[in-house]
JSON list of C-alpha atoms in Angstrom, two decimals:
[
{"chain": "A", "resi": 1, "resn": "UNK", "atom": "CA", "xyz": [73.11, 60.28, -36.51]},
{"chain": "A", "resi": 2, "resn": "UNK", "atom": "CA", "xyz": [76.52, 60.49, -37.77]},
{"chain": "A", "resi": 3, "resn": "UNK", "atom": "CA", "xyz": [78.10, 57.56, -40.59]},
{"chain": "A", "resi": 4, "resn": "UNK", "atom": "CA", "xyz": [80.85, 56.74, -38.04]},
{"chain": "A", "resi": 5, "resn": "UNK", "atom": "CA", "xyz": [78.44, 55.87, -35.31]},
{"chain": "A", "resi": 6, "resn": "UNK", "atom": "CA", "xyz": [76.20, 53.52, -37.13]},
{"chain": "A", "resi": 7, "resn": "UNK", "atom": "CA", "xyz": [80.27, 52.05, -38.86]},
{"chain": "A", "resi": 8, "resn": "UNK", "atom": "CA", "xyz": [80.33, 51.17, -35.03]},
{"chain": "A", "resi": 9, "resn": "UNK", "atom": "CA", "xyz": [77.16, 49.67, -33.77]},
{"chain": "A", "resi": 10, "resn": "UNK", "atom": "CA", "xyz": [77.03, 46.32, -33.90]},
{"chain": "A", "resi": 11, "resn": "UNK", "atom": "CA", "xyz": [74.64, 43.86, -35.50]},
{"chain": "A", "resi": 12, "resn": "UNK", "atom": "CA", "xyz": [71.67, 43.94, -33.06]},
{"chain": "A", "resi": 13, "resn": "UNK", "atom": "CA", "xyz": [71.60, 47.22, -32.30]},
{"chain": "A", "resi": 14, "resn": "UNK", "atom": "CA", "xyz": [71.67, 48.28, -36.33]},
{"chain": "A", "resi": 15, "resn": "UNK", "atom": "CA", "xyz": [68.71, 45.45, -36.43]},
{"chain": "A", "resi": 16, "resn": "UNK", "atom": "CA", "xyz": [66.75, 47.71, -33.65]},
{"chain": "A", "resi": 17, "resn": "UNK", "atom": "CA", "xyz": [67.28, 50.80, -35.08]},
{"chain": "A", "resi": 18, "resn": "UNK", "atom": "CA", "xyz": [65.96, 49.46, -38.25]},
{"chain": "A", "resi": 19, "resn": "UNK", "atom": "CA", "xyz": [62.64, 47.66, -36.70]},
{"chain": "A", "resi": 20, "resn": "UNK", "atom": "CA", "xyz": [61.96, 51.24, -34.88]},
{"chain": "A", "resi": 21, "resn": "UNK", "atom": "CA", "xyz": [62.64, 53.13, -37.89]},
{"chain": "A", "resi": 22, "resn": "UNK", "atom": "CA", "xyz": [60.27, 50.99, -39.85]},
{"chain": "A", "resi": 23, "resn": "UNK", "atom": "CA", "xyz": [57.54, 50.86, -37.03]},
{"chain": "A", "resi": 24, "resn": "UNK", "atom": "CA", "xyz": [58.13, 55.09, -37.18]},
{"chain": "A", "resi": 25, "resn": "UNK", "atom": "CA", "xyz": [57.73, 54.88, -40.93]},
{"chain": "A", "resi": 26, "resn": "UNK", "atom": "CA", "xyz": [54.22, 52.28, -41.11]},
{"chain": "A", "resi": 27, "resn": "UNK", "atom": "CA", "xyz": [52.77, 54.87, -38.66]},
{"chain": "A", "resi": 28, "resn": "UNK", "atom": "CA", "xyz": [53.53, 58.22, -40.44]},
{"chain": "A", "resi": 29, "resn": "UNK", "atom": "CA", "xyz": [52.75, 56.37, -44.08]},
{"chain": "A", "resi": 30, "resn": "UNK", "atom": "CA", "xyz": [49.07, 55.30, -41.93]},
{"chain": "A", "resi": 31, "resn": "UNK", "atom": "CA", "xyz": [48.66, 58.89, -41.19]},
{"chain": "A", "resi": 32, "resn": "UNK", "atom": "CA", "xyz": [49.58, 60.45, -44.54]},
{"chain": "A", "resi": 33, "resn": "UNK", "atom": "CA", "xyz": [47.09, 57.70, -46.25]},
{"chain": "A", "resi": 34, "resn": "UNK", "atom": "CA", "xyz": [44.43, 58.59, -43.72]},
{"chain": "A", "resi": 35, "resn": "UNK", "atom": "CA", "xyz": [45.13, 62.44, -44.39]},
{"chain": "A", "resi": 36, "resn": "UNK", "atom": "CA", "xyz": [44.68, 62.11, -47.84]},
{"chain": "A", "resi": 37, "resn": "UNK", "atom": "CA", "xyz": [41.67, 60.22, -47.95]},
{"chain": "A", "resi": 38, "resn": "UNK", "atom": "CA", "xyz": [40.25, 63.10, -45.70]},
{"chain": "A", "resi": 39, "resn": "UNK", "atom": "CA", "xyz": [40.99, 65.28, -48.22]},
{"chain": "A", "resi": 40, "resn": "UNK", "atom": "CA", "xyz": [40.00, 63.10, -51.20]},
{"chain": "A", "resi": 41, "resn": "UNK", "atom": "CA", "xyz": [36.82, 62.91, -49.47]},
{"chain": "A", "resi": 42, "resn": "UNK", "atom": "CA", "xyz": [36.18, 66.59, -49.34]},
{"chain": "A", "resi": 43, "resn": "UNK", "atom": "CA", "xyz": [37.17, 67.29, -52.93]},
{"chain": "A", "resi": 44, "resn": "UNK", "atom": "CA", "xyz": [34.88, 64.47, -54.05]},
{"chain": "A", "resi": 45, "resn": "UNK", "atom": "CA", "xyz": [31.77, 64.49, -51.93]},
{"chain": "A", "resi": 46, "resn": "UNK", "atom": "CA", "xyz": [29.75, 61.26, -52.16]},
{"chain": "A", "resi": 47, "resn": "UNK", "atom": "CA", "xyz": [26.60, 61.56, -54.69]},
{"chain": "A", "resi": 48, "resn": "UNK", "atom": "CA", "xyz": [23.40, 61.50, -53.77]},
{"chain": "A", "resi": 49, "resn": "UNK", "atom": "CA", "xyz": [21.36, 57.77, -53.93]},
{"chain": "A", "resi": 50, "resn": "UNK", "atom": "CA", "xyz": [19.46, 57.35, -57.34]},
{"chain": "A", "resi": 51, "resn": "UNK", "atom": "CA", "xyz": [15.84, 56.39, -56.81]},
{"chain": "A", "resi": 52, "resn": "UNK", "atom": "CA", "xyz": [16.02, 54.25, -59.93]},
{"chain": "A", "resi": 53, "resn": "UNK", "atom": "CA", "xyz": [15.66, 50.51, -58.59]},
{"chain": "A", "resi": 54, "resn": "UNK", "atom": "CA", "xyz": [19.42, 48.38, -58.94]},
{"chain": "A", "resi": 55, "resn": "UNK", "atom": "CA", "xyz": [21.64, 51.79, -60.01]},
{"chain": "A", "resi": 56, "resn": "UNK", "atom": "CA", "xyz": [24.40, 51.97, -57.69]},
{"chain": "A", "resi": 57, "resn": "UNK", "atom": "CA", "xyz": [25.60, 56.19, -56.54]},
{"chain": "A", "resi": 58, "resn": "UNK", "atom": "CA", "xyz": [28.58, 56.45, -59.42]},
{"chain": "A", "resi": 59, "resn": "UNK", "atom": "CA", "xyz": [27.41, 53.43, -62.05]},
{"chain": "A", "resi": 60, "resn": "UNK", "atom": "CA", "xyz": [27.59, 54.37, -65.60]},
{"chain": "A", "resi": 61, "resn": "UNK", "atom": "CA", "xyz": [24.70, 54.22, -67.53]},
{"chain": "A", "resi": 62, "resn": "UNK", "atom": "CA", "xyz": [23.80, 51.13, -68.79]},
{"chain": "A", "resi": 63, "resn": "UNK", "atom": "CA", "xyz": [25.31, 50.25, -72.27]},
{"chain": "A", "resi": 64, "resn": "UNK", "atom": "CA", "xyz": [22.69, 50.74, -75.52]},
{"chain": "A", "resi": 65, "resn": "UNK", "atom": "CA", "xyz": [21.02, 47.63, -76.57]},
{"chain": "A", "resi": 66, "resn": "UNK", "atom": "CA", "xyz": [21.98, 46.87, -80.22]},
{"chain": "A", "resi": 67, "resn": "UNK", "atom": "CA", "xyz": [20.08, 44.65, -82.62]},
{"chain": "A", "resi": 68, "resn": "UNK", "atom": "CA", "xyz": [20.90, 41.00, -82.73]},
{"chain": "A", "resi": 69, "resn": "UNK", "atom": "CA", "xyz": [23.06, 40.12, -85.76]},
{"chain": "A", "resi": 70, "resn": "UNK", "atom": "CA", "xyz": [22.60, 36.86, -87.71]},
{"chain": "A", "resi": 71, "resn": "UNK", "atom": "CA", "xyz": [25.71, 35.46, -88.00]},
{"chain": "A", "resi": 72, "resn": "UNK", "atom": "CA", "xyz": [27.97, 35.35, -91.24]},
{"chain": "A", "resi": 73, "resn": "UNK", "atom": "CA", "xyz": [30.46, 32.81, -90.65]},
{"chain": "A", "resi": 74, "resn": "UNK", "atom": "CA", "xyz": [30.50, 29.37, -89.71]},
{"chain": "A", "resi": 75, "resn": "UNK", "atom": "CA", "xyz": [33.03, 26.82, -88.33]},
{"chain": "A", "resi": 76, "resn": "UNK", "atom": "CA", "xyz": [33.03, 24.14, -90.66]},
{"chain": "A", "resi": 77, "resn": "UNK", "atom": "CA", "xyz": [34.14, 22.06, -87.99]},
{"chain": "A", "resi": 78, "resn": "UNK", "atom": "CA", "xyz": [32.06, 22.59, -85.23]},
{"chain": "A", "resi": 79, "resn": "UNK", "atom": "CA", "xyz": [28.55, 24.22, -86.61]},
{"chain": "A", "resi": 80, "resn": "UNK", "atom": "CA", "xyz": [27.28, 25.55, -83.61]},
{"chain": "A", "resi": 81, "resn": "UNK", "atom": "CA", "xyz": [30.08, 27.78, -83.87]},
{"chain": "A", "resi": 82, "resn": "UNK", "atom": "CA", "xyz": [29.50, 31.05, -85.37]},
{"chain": "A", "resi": 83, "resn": "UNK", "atom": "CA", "xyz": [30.21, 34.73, -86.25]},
{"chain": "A", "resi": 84, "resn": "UNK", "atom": "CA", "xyz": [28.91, 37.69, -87.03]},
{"chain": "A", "resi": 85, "resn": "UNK", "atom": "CA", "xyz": [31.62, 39.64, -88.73]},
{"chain": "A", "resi": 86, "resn": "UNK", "atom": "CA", "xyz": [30.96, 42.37, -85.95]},
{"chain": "A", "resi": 87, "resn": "UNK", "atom": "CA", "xyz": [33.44, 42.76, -82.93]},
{"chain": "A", "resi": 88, "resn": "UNK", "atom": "CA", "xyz": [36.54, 40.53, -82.07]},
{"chain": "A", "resi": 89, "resn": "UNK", "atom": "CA", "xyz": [36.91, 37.58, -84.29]},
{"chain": "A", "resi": 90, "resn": "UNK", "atom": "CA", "xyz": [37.19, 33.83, -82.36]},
{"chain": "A", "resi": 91, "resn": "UNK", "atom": "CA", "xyz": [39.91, 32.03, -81.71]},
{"chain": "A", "resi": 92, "resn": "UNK", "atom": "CA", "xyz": [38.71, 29.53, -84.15]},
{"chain": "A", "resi": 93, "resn": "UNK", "atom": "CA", "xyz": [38.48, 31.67, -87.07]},
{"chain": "A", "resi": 94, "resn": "UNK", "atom": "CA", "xyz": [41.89, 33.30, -85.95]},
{"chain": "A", "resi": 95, "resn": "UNK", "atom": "CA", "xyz": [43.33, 30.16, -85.92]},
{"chain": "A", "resi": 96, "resn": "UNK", "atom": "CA", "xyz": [42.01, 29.23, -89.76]},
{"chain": "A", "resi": 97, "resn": "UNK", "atom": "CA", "xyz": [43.04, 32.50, -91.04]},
{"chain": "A", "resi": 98, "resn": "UNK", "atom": "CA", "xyz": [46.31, 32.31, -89.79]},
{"chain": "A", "resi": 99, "resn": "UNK", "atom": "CA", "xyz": [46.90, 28.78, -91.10]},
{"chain": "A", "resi": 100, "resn": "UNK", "atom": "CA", "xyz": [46.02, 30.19, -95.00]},
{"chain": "A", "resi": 101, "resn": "UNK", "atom": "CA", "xyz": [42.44, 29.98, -94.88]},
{"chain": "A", "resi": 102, "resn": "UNK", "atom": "CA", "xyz": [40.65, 32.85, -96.47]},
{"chain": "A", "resi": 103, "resn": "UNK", "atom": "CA", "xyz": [37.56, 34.38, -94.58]},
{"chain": "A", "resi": 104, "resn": "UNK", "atom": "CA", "xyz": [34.88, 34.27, -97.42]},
{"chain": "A", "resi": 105, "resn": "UNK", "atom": "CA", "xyz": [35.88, 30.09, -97.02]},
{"chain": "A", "resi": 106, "resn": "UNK", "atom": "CA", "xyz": [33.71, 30.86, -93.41]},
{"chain": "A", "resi": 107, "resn": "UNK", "atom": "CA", "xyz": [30.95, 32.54, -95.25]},
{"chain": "A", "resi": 108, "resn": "UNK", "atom": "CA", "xyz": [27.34, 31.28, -94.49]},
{"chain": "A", "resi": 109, "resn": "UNK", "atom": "CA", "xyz": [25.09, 31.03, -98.27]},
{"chain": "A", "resi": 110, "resn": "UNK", "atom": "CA", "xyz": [21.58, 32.22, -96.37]},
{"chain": "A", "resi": 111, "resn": "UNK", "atom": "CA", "xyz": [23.37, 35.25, -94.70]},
{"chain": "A", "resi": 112, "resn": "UNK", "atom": "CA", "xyz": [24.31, 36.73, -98.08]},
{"chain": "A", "resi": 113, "resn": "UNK", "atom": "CA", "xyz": [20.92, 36.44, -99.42]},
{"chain": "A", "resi": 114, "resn": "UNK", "atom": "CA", "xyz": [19.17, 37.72, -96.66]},
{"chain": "A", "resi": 115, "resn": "UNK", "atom": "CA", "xyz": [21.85, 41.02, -96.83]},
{"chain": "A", "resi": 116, "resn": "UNK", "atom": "CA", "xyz": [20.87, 41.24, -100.53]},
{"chain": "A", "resi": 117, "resn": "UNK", "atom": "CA", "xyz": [17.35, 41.28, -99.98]},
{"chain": "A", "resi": 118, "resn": "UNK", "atom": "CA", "xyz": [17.53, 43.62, -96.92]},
{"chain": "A", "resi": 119, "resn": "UNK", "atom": "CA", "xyz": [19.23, 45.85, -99.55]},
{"chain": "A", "resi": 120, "resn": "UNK", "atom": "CA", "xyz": [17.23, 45.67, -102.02]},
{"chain": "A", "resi": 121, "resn": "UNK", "atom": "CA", "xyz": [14.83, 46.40, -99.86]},
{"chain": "A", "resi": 122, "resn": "UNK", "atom": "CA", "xyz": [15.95, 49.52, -98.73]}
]
């Protein structure tokens, strides 16, 4: 289709071409996805069903179990509110640090004795 023919059609008929070109394009892009996913398929065959009981075919193995960690710091604020000095630190430490605070201020007494005896120990 030439430039000078579609300079000439008028609005309706440029709105019809462009519902029958979309309708032409939604069913070629349905059979390209469908295509591919054939193909997908045969490059990645499905994997056999583990017998072990609640494993899903493709779950990772389940993540290590690590020793619980007394915890080290302490919101003076709210007790029950504590930290371990492992992993990301809470928003309410965060917070206390940013305003000027200093992190040894968070410090629990009982966990550094318990650390010093653990290493001595050791």
């Amino acid at each position: 289709m030439r430039k000078s023919d579609l300079d000439t059609m008028t609005f309706d008929e440029l709105w019809l071409l462009h519902e029958e070109i979309t309708k032409i394009l939604s069913e070629r892009i349905t059979a390209e996805k469908l295509e591919l996913e054939k193909r997908l398929a045969q490059l990645n065959p499905p994997e056999p069903m583990q017998d072990s009981a609640g494993s899903e075919p493709g779950a990772e193995r389940p993540r290590r179990r690590y020793p619980r960690v007394p915890p080290k710091y302490c919101n003076p604020m709210e007790p029950s509110e504590t930290w371990s000095g492992r992993g990301k630190q809470p928003r309410w430490l965060v917070a206390a640090l940013q305003s000027g605070r200093k992190l040894e201020e968070f410090r629990i007494e009982d966990s550094e004795k318990t650390t010093d005896d653990n290493a001595q120990h050791s």
